[in-house]
mmCIF file of N, CA and C in Angstrom:
data_model
loop_
_atom_site.group_PDB
_atom_site.id
_atom_site.type_symbol
_atom_site.label_atom_id
_atom_site.label_comp_id
_atom_site.label_asym_id
_atom_site.label_seq_id
_atom_site.Cartn_x
_atom_site.Cartn_y
_atom_site.Cartn_z
ATOM 1 N N MET A 1 19.536 -17.757 21.324
ATOM 2 C CA MET A 1 19.339 -17.632 20.068
ATOM 3 C C MET A 1 17.958 -16.348 19.378
ATOM 4 N N ASP A 2 18.336 -15.823 18.599
ATOM 5 C CA ASP A 2 17.352 -14.914 18.208
ATOM 6 C C ASP A 2 16.413 -15.567 17.369
ATOM 7 N N GLU A 3 15.088 -15.454 17.882
ATOM 8 C CA GLU A 3 13.909 -15.981 16.860
ATOM 9 C C GLU A 3 13.391 -15.332 15.510
ATOM 10 N N THR A 4 13.895 -13.814 15.616
ATOM 11 C CA THR A 4 13.447 -12.744 14.437
ATOM 12 C C THR A 4 13.809 -13.509 13.016
ATOM 13 N N ALA A 5 12.556 -13.342 12.208
ATOM 14 C CA ALA A 5 13.215 -13.555 10.827
ATOM 15 C C ALA A 5 14.237 -12.831 10.268
ATOM 16 N N ASP A 6 14.739 -13.177 9.385
ATOM 17 C CA ASP A 6 15.866 -12.592 8.319
ATOM 18 C C ASP A 6 14.575 -11.078 8.180
ATOM 19 N N TYR A 7 13.549 -11.525 7.003
ATOM 20 C CA TYR A 7 12.897 -10.268 6.642
ATOM 21 C C TYR A 7 11.515 -10.156 6.967
ATOM 22 N N THR A 8 11.318 -9.234 7.561
ATOM 23 C CA THR A 8 9.600 -9.283 8.317
ATOM 24 C C THR A 8 9.225 -7.788 8.035
ATOM 25 N N LEU A 9 8.270 -7.647 6.936
ATOM 26 C CA LEU A 9 7.782 -6.131 7.336
ATOM 27 C C LEU A 9 6.496 -5.806 7.890
ATOM 28 N N GLU A 10 6.427 -4.955 9.017
ATOM 29 C CA GLU A 10 5.005 -4.608 9.413
ATOM 30 C C GLU A 10 4.211 -3.544 8.693
ATOM 31 N N ILE A 11 3.405 -3.403 7.925
ATOM 32 C CA ILE A 11 2.716 -2.687 7.139
ATOM 33 C C ILE A 11 1.473 -2.003 8.282
ATOM 34 N N GLN A 12 1.331 -0.922 7.945
ATOM 35 C CA GLN A 12 0.082 -0.085 8.534
ATOM 36 C C GLN A 12 -0.175 1.275 7.201
ATOM 37 N N ILE A 13 -1.642 0.670 7.456
ATOM 38 C CA ILE A 13 -2.647 1.602 6.458
ATOM 39 C C ILE A 13 -3.706 2.274 7.094
ATOM 40 N N ALA A 14 -3.985 3.770 6.227
ATOM 41 C CA ALA A 14 -4.616 4.813 6.746
ATOM 42 C C ALA A 14 -5.597 5.138 5.801
ATOM 43 N N THR A 15 -6.417 5.456 5.375
ATOM 44 C CA THR A 15 -7.306 5.448 4.158
ATOM 45 C C THR A 15 -8.388 7.277 5.016
ATOM 46 N N ARG A 16 -8.434 7.918 3.586
ATOM 47 C CA ARG A 16 -9.286 8.861 3.633
ATOM 48 C C ARG A 16 -9.681 9.434 2.019
ATOM 49 N N PHE A 17 -11.326 9.743 2.518
ATOM 50 C CA PHE A 17 -11.599 9.784 0.587
ATOM 51 C C PHE A 17 -11.412 11.771 1.049
ATOM 52 N N LEU A 18 -11.085 11.802 -0.399
ATOM 53 C CA LEU A 18 -10.699 13.221 -0.747
ATOM 54 C C LEU A 18 -12.317 13.649 -1.632
ATOM 55 N N ASP A 19 -12.895 14.491 -1.047
ATOM 56 C CA ASP A 19 -14.256 14.743 -1.114
ATOM 57 C C ASP A 19 -14.316 15.823 -2.325
ATOM 58 N N GLU A 20 -13.034 16.865 -1.788
ATOM 59 C CA GLU A 20 -13.070 18.246 -2.776
ATOM 60 C C GLU A 20 -12.497 17.732 -4.095
ATOM 61 N N GLU A 21 -11.914 16.436 -4.249
ATOM 62 C CA GLU A 21 -11.583 16.105 -5.882
ATOM 63 C C GLU A 21 -12.019 14.806 -6.289
ATOM 64 N N SER A 22 -13.486 14.974 -5.851
ATOM 65 C CA SER A 22 -14.215 13.338 -6.169
ATOM 66 C C SER A 22 -15.049 14.359 -6.890
ATOM 67 N N THR A 23 -15.685 13.319 -7.505
ATOM 68 C CA THR A 23 -17.110 14.479 -8.224
ATOM 69 C C THR A 23 -17.664 13.381 -8.851
ATOM 70 N N PRO A 24 -18.792 12.526 -7.406
ATOM 71 C CA PRO A 24 -19.553 11.380 -7.454
ATOM 72 C C PRO A 24 -20.537 11.601 -8.394
ATOM 73 N N ASP A 25 -21.092 12.722 -9.290
ATOM 74 C CA ASP A 25 -21.940 12.269 -9.929
ATOM 75 C C ASP A 25 -21.429 12.206 -11.528
ATOM 76 N N ASP A 26 -19.797 12.226 -11.577
ATOM 77 C CA ASP A 26 -19.480 11.795 -12.669
ATOM 78 C C ASP A 26 -18.683 10.643 -12.348
ATOM 79 N N ASP A 27 -18.939 9.732 -11.315
ATOM 80 C CA ASP A 27 -19.086 8.053 -11.094
ATOM 81 C C ASP A 27 -17.161 8.224 -10.504
ATOM 82 N N ARG A 28 -16.595 9.228 -10.161
ATOM 83 C CA ARG A 28 -15.500 9.699 -9.391
ATOM 84 C C ARG A 28 -15.553 9.871 -8.240
ATOM 85 N N TYR A 29 -14.733 8.893 -7.505
ATOM 86 C CA TYR A 29 -14.384 9.097 -5.880
ATOM 87 C C TYR A 29 -12.618 8.870 -5.512
ATOM 88 N N VAL A 30 -12.491 9.918 -5.170
ATOM 89 C CA VAL A 30 -10.548 9.813 -5.102
ATOM 90 C C VAL A 30 -10.460 9.585 -3.278
ATOM 91 N N PHE A 31 -9.545 8.764 -3.698
ATOM 92 C CA PHE A 31 -8.900 8.691 -2.454
ATOM 93 C C PHE A 31 -7.249 9.046 -1.406
ATOM 94 N N ALA A 32 -6.834 8.853 -0.753
ATOM 95 C CA ALA A 32 -5.694 9.136 -0.286
ATOM 96 C C ALA A 32 -5.252 7.705 0.570
ATOM 97 N N TYR A 33 -3.894 7.488 0.224
ATOM 98 C CA TYR A 33 -3.779 6.260 1.721
ATOM 99 C C TYR A 33 -2.465 6.818 2.054
ATOM 100 N N THR A 34 -2.474 6.416 3.418
ATOM 101 C CA THR A 34 -0.993 6.255 4.015
ATOM 102 C C THR A 34 -0.227 5.080 4.242
ATOM 103 N N ILE A 35 0.737 4.640 3.829
ATOM 104 C CA ILE A 35 1.199 3.501 4.259
ATOM 105 C C ILE A 35 2.372 3.658 5.138
ATOM 106 N N ARG A 36 2.813 2.764 6.209
ATOM 107 C CA ARG A 36 3.975 3.022 7.035
ATOM 108 C C ARG A 36 4.471 1.708 7.204
ATOM 109 N N ILE A 37 5.554 1.493 6.487
ATOM 110 C CA ILE A 37 6.222 0.082 6.299
ATOM 111 C C ILE A 37 7.598 0.093 7.357
ATOM 112 N N ARG A 38 7.427 -0.780 8.258
ATOM 113 C CA ARG A 38 8.332 -1.095 9.230
ATOM 114 C C ARG A 38 9.409 -2.111 9.073
ATOM 115 N N ASN A 39 10.505 -2.362 9.198
ATOM 116 C CA ASN A 39 11.512 -2.987 8.993
ATOM 117 C C ASN A 39 11.618 -4.194 10.827
ATOM 118 N N THR A 40 10.650 -4.791 10.742
ATOM 119 C CA THR A 40 11.178 -5.784 12.023
ATOM 120 C C THR A 40 11.567 -6.762 11.812
ATOM 121 N N GLY A 41 12.518 -7.241 10.832
ATOM 122 C CA GLY A 41 13.268 -8.080 10.622
ATOM 123 C C GLY A 41 14.761 -8.094 11.442
ATOM 124 N N ARG A 42 15.608 -9.342 10.935
ATOM 125 C CA ARG A 42 17.370 -8.952 11.532
ATOM 126 C C ARG A 42 18.376 -8.313 9.885
ATOM 127 N N LEU A 43 17.146 -8.208 8.853
ATOM 128 C CA LEU A 43 18.507 -7.604 8.049
ATOM 129 C C LEU A 43 17.674 -6.383 6.923
ATOM 130 N N ALA A 44 18.493 -6.017 6.690
ATOM 131 C CA ALA A 44 17.890 -4.422 5.579
ATOM 132 C C ALA A 44 17.354 -5.290 4.390
ATOM 133 N N ALA A 45 16.451 -4.243 4.386
ATOM 134 C CA ALA A 45 16.032 -4.922 2.940
ATOM 135 C C ALA A 45 15.559 -3.674 2.174
ATOM 136 N N GLN A 46 15.584 -3.510 0.601
ATOM 137 C CA GLN A 46 15.337 -2.543 -0.132
ATOM 138 C C GLN A 46 13.814 -2.749 -0.879
ATOM 139 N N LEU A 47 12.995 -1.616 -0.768
ATOM 140 C CA LEU A 47 11.396 -2.033 -1.487
ATOM 141 C C LEU A 47 11.892 -1.605 -3.224
ATOM 142 N N MET A 48 11.991 -2.437 -4.159
ATOM 143 C CA MET A 48 12.102 -2.539 -5.335
ATOM 144 C C MET A 48 10.636 -1.821 -6.262
ATOM 145 N N ALA A 49 9.689 -2.744 -6.089
ATOM 146 C CA ALA A 49 8.533 -2.677 -7.023
ATOM 147 C C ALA A 49 7.583 -2.843 -5.964
ATOM 148 N N ARG A 50 6.303 -2.573 -6.684
ATOM 149 C CA ARG A 50 4.915 -2.746 -5.728
ATOM 150 C C ARG A 50 3.953 -3.364 -6.518
ATOM 151 N N HIS A 51 3.125 -3.965 -6.461
ATOM 152 C CA HIS A 51 1.714 -4.625 -7.337
ATOM 153 C C HIS A 51 0.596 -4.378 -6.704
ATOM 154 N N TRP A 52 -0.284 -3.760 -6.968
ATOM 155 C CA TRP A 52 -1.340 -3.538 -6.713
ATOM 156 C C TRP A 52 -2.776 -4.364 -6.790
ATOM 157 N N VAL A 53 -3.640 -4.909 -6.372
ATOM 158 C CA VAL A 53 -4.766 -5.091 -6.920
ATOM 159 C C VAL A 53 -6.358 -4.236 -6.411
ATOM 160 N N ILE A 54 -7.081 -3.174 -7.440
ATOM 161 C CA ILE A 54 -7.844 -2.586 -6.715
ATOM 162 C C ILE A 54 -9.027 -2.789 -7.401
ATOM 163 N N THR A 55 -10.026 -3.155 -6.722
ATOM 164 C CA THR A 55 -11.288 -3.985 -6.668
ATOM 165 C C THR A 55 -12.316 -2.824 -6.282
ATOM 166 N N ASP A 56 -13.111 -2.470 -7.414
ATOM 167 C CA ASP A 56 -14.431 -1.365 -6.872
ATOM 168 C C ASP A 56 -15.995 -2.450 -6.546
ATOM 169 N N ALA A 57 -16.839 -1.557 -6.241
ATOM 170 C CA ALA A 57 -17.939 -2.376 -5.783
ATOM 171 C C ALA A 57 -18.409 -3.080 -7.164
ATOM 172 N N ASN A 58 -17.923 -2.624 -7.967
ATOM 173 C CA ASN A 58 -18.876 -3.320 -9.502
ATOM 174 C C ASN A 58 -18.279 -4.787 -9.328
ATOM 175 N N GLY A 59 -16.796 -4.756 -9.114
ATOM 176 C CA GLY A 59 -16.275 -6.049 -8.884
ATOM 177 C C GLY A 59 -15.224 -5.839 -10.097
ATOM 178 N N ARG A 60 -14.856 -5.006 -11.030
ATOM 179 C CA ARG A 60 -14.073 -4.030 -11.876
ATOM 180 C C ARG A 60 -12.910 -3.938 -10.606
ATOM 181 N N ILE A 61 -11.874 -4.896 -11.851
ATOM 182 C CA ILE A 61 -10.465 -5.116 -11.092
ATOM 183 C C ILE A 61 -8.768 -4.395 -11.891
ATOM 184 N N GLU A 62 -8.543 -3.603 -11.094
ATOM 185 C CA GLU A 62 -7.551 -3.084 -11.694
ATOM 186 C C GLU A 62 -6.137 -3.501 -11.055
ATOM 187 N N GLU A 63 -4.966 -3.724 -12.188
ATOM 188 C CA GLU A 63 -3.818 -3.899 -11.608
ATOM 189 C C GLU A 63 -2.770 -2.954 -12.062
ATOM 190 N N VAL A 64 -1.922 -2.776 -10.633
ATOM 191 C CA VAL A 64 -1.096 -1.536 -10.827
ATOM 192 C C VAL A 64 0.479 -2.402 -10.505
ATOM 193 N N HIS A 65 1.284 -2.265 -11.677
ATOM 194 C CA HIS A 65 2.505 -2.506 -10.893
ATOM 195 C C HIS A 65 3.366 -1.442 -11.462
ATOM 196 N N GLY A 66 4.390 -0.924 -10.681
ATOM 197 C CA GLY A 66 5.564 -0.333 -10.820
ATOM 198 C C GLY A 66 6.877 -0.028 -10.161
ATOM 199 N N ASP A 67 7.985 0.506 -10.572
ATOM 200 C CA ASP A 67 8.940 0.504 -9.392
ATOM 201 C C ASP A 67 8.973 1.432 -8.567
ATOM 202 N N GLY A 68 9.428 0.997 -7.110
ATOM 203 C CA GLY A 68 9.165 1.575 -5.928
ATOM 204 C C GLY A 68 7.954 1.702 -5.686
ATOM 205 N N VAL A 69 7.973 3.381 -4.699
ATOM 206 C CA VAL A 69 6.599 3.977 -4.208
ATOM 207 C C VAL A 69 6.509 5.126 -4.422
ATOM 208 N N VAL A 70 6.002 6.156 -4.615
ATOM 209 C CA VAL A 70 6.160 7.839 -4.645
ATOM 210 C C VAL A 70 7.836 8.451 -5.558
ATOM 211 N N GLY A 71 8.134 7.146 -6.205
ATOM 212 C CA GLY A 71 9.012 7.868 -6.727
ATOM 213 C C GLY A 71 10.509 7.210 -6.324
ATOM 214 N N GLU A 72 10.290 6.484 -5.097
ATOM 215 C CA GLU A 72 11.683 6.011 -4.268
ATOM 216 C C GLU A 72 11.616 4.544 -3.899
ATOM 217 N N GLN A 73 12.851 3.906 -3.722
ATOM 218 C CA GLN A 73 12.620 2.456 -3.698
ATOM 219 C C GLN A 73 13.416 2.760 -2.103
ATOM 220 N N PRO A 74 13.214 2.920 -0.699
ATOM 221 C CA PRO A 74 13.396 2.953 0.250
ATOM 222 C C PRO A 74 14.358 1.306 0.936
ATOM 223 N N ARG A 75 15.436 1.653 1.083
ATOM 224 C CA ARG A 75 16.300 0.565 2.306
ATOM 225 C C ARG A 75 15.790 0.880 3.474
ATOM 226 N N LEU A 76 15.495 -0.135 4.259
ATOM 227 C CA LEU A 76 14.829 -0.020 5.412
ATOM 228 C C LEU A 76 15.967 -1.106 6.502
ATOM 229 N N GLU A 77 17.012 -0.592 6.933
ATOM 230 C CA GLU A 77 17.570 -0.956 8.289
ATOM 231 C C GLU A 77 16.431 -1.696 9.463
ATOM 232 N N PRO A 78 16.864 -2.476 10.131
ATOM 233 C CA PRO A 78 16.258 -3.004 10.931
ATOM 234 C C PRO A 78 15.362 -1.998 11.952
ATOM 235 N N GLY A 79 14.373 -2.136 12.196
ATOM 236 C CA GLY A 79 13.751 -0.704 13.249
ATOM 237 C C GLY A 79 13.308 0.377 12.170
ATOM 238 N N GLU A 80 14.173 0.334 11.480
ATOM 239 C CA GLU A 80 13.800 1.672 10.668
ATOM 240 C C GLU A 80 12.227 1.553 9.951
ATOM 241 N N ALA A 81 11.763 2.996 9.710
ATOM 242 C CA ALA A 81 10.416 2.481 8.721
ATOM 243 C C ALA A 81 10.106 3.474 7.526
ATOM 244 N N PHE A 82 9.337 3.582 6.928
ATOM 245 C CA PHE A 82 9.072 4.303 5.937
ATOM 246 C C PHE A 82 7.511 5.162 5.658
ATOM 247 N N THR A 83 7.050 6.501 5.611
ATOM 248 C CA THR A 83 6.030 6.076 5.604
ATOM 249 C C THR A 83 6.150 7.608 3.905
ATOM 250 N N TYR A 84 4.599 6.566 3.501
ATOM 251 C CA TYR A 84 4.096 7.454 2.155
ATOM 252 C C TYR A 84 2.909 7.867 1.893
ATOM 253 N N THR A 85 2.347 8.555 1.423
ATOM 254 C CA THR A 85 0.904 8.638 0.787
ATOM 255 C C THR A 85 0.633 8.813 -0.534
ATOM 256 N N SER A 86 0.077 8.022 -1.335
ATOM 257 C CA SER A 86 -0.793 8.178 -2.560
ATOM 258 C C SER A 86 -2.327 7.810 -2.503
ATOM 259 N N GLY A 87 -2.357 7.555 -4.123
ATOM 260 C CA GLY A 87 -3.709 7.570 -4.062
ATOM 261 C C GLY A 87 -4.703 6.647 -5.263
ATOM 262 N N ALA A 88 -5.788 6.410 -4.963
ATOM 263 C CA ALA A 88 -6.468 6.016 -6.108
ATOM 264 C C ALA A 88 -8.149 6.417 -6.360
ATOM 265 N N VAL A 89 -8.228 6.176 -7.140
ATOM 266 C CA VAL A 89 -9.818 6.486 -7.587
ATOM 267 C C VAL A 89 -10.188 5.586 -8.474
ATOM 268 N N LEU A 90 -11.886 5.668 -8.188
ATOM 269 C CA LEU A 90 -12.484 4.364 -8.303
ATOM 270 C C LEU A 90 -13.810 4.935 -8.427
ATOM 271 N N SER A 91 -14.406 4.095 -9.364
ATOM 272 C CA SER A 91 -15.756 4.657 -10.014
ATOM 273 C C SER A 91 -16.639 4.065 -9.101
ATOM 274 N N THR A 92 -16.663 3.657 -8.106
ATOM 275 C CA THR A 92 -17.869 3.604 -7.083
ATOM 276 C C THR A 92 -17.481 4.517 -5.407
ATOM 277 N N ALA A 93 -18.083 4.309 -4.702
ATOM 278 C CA ALA A 93 -17.961 4.861 -4.063
ATOM 279 C C ALA A 93 -17.370 4.045 -2.548
ATOM 280 N N VAL A 94 -17.193 3.010 -2.741
ATOM 281 C CA VAL A 94 -16.675 1.137 -1.987
ATOM 282 C C VAL A 94 -15.250 0.770 -2.854
ATOM 283 N N GLY A 95 -14.213 0.523 -2.330
ATOM 284 C CA GLY A 95 -13.634 -0.463 -3.006
ATOM 285 C C GLY A 95 -12.515 -0.927 -2.245
ATOM 286 N N THR A 96 -11.649 -1.821 -2.805
ATOM 287 C CA THR A 96 -10.953 -2.570 -1.535
ATOM 288 C C THR A 96 -9.197 -2.354 -2.541
ATOM 289 N N MET A 97 -8.345 -2.653 -1.744
ATOM 290 C CA MET A 97 -6.900 -2.506 -2.361
ATOM 291 C C MET A 97 -5.949 -3.699 -1.773
ATOM 292 N N GLU A 98 -5.038 -4.040 -2.185
ATOM 293 C CA GLU A 98 -4.146 -5.603 -1.681
ATOM 294 C C GLU A 98 -3.102 -5.475 -2.665
ATOM 295 N N GLY A 99 -2.119 -5.970 -2.494
ATOM 296 C CA GLY A 99 -1.045 -6.216 -2.850
ATOM 297 C C GLY A 99 0.270 -6.975 -2.399
ATOM 298 N N SER A 100 1.790 -6.432 -2.903
ATOM 299 C CA SER A 100 2.624 -6.905 -2.133
ATOM 300 C C SER A 100 3.912 -5.838 -2.693
ATOM 301 N N TYR A 101 4.931 -5.773 -2.248
ATOM 302 C CA TYR A 101 5.920 -5.729 -2.222
ATOM 303 C C TYR A 101 7.002 -6.116 -2.997
ATOM 304 N N ASP A 102 7.512 -6.207 -3.852
ATOM 305 C CA ASP A 102 9.027 -6.760 -4.141
ATOM 306 C C ASP A 102 10.585 -6.548 -3.678
ATOM 307 N N MET A 103 10.764 -7.244 -2.753
ATOM 308 C CA MET A 103 11.783 -6.488 -1.832
ATOM 309 C C MET A 103 13.021 -7.129 -2.433
ATOM 310 N N VAL A 104 14.482 -6.348 -2.135
ATOM 311 C CA VAL A 104 15.783 -7.470 -1.916
ATOM 312 C C VAL A 104 16.127 -7.100 -1.083
ATOM 313 N N GLY A 105 16.893 -8.548 0.139
ATOM 314 C CA GLY A 105 17.609 -8.334 1.176
ATOM 315 C C GLY A 105 19.003 -7.594 0.497
ATOM 316 N N ASP A 106 19.595 -7.284 1.877
ATOM 317 C CA ASP A 106 21.306 -7.009 1.848
ATOM 318 C C ASP A 106 22.238 -8.142 1.314
ATOM 319 N N ASP A 107 21.564 -9.246 1.725
ATOM 320 C CA ASP A 107 22.269 -10.303 0.902
ATOM 321 C C ASP A 107 22.015 -10.823 -0.216
ATOM 322 N N GLY A 108 21.288 -10.145 -1.123
ATOM 323 C CA GLY A 108 20.468 -10.538 -2.397
ATOM 324 C C GLY A 108 19.121 -11.056 -2.391
ATOM 325 N N ALA A 109 18.573 -11.879 -1.282
ATOM 326 C CA ALA A 109 17.583 -12.495 -1.125
ATOM 327 C C ALA A 109 16.486 -11.500 -1.733
ATOM 328 N N GLN A 110 15.425 -12.423 -2.279
ATOM 329 C CA GLN A 110 14.299 -11.771 -3.064
ATOM 330 C C GLN A 110 13.042 -12.329 -2.411
ATOM 331 N N PHE A 111 11.972 -10.907 -2.242
ATOM 332 C CA PHE A 111 10.824 -11.785 -1.063
ATOM 333 C C PHE A 111 10.072 -11.080 -1.467
ATOM 334 N N ASP A 112 8.653 -11.249 -1.527
ATOM 335 C CA ASP A 112 7.572 -10.360 -1.219
ATOM 336 C C ASP A 112 7.000 -10.393 -0.242
ATOM 337 N N ALA A 113 6.821 -8.701 -0.030
ATOM 338 C CA ALA A 113 6.158 -8.552 1.444
ATOM 339 C C ALA A 113 4.609 -7.964 1.147
ATOM 340 N N PRO A 114 3.503 -8.968 1.672
ATOM 341 C CA PRO A 114 2.201 -8.782 1.287
ATOM 342 C C PRO A 114 1.607 -7.881 2.130
ATOM 343 N N ILE A 115 0.789 -6.955 0.794
ATOM 344 C CA ILE A 115 0.117 -5.569 1.868
ATOM 345 C C ILE A 115 -1.894 -6.081 2.230
ATOM 346 N N PRO A 116 -1.850 -6.166 3.379
ATOM 347 C CA PRO A 116 -2.989 -6.636 3.695
ATOM 348 C C PRO A 116 -4.449 -5.982 3.127
ATOM 349 N N PRO A 117 -5.392 -6.745 2.750
ATOM 350 C CA PRO A 117 -6.350 -5.902 1.924
ATOM 351 C C PRO A 117 -7.139 -4.759 3.174
ATOM 352 N N PHE A 118 -6.923 -3.461 2.121
ATOM 353 C CA PHE A 118 -7.923 -2.780 2.981
ATOM 354 C C PHE A 118 -9.060 -1.890 1.977
ATOM 355 N N THR A 119 -10.009 -0.934 3.031
ATOM 356 C CA THR A 119 -11.173 -0.897 2.311
ATOM 357 C C THR A 119 -10.983 1.400 2.250
ATOM 358 N N LEU A 120 -11.486 1.411 0.949
ATOM 359 C CA LEU A 120 -11.729 2.862 0.197
ATOM 360 C C LEU A 120 -13.055 3.060 0.582
ATOM 361 N N SER A 121 -13.633 4.162 1.336
ATOM 362 C CA SER A 121 -15.290 3.938 1.326
ATOM 363 C C SER A 121 -15.080 5.744 1.770
ATOM 364 N N ILE A 122 -16.201 6.052 1.206
ATOM 365 C CA ILE A 122 -16.785 7.402 1.705
ATOM 366 C C ILE A 122 -17.698 7.508 3.416
ATOM 367 N N PRO A 123 -17.498 8.214 3.878
ATOM 368 C CA PRO A 123 -17.284 8.679 5.003
ATOM 369 C C PRO A 123 -19.574 8.291 5.675
ATOM 370 N N ARG A 124 -19.531 7.469 6.179
ATOM 371 C CA ARG A 124 -20.976 7.141 6.550
ATOM 372 C C ARG A 124 -21.523 6.086 5.348
ATOM 373 N N THR A 125 -20.551 5.425 4.465
ATOM 374 C CA THR A 125 -20.920 4.218 3.873
ATOM 375 C C THR A 125 -20.987 2.810 4.541
ATOM 376 N N LEU A 126 -20.342 2.429 5.102
ATOM 377 C CA LEU A 126 -19.617 1.235 5.746
ATOM 378 C C LEU A 126 -20.201 1.635 7.210
ATOM 379 N N HIS A 127 -20.542 0.353 8.157
ATOM 380 C CA HIS A 127 -20.805 0.598 9.737
ATOM 381 C C HIS A 127 -19.625 -0.475 10.292
#
C-alpha cells in the first residue's frame, strides 16, 4: 500500500542581500529569495495564492496576500518542481519571512502549504 500523502510539497529557500539596490543610510535593505517548490505528493496541485508575514528587526510586521507567485499559478504534477525568485525590502539589516501557499488539488481539494520561516540578513550580521 502506498503511504505517500495525496498532497505534500517540499519547499527549499535560498536568500541573498542585494547590496547594489540597498541604501543602508536610508534604512533600505533589499533582499532576493529563490524558492523551489516540489510536489512530493501523489496528486497534482496548483498554487493559487500566497500569504507572507514579513518581520523586520524592530518587530514591524507586514502581511502580503496575492494571487500566484511572480505572475504565475503553477500546476505541479507529482515529482515536478517550480522555482522562482522574488524580493523583499526591509528597513532593518535583518528580518524574517514565513507564510503559506493556497493550493488546489486536481480533485478540488483546497489546502495550505506552509512556507517555513527563513532569515533575511546582510552578510556578516548573523553567525
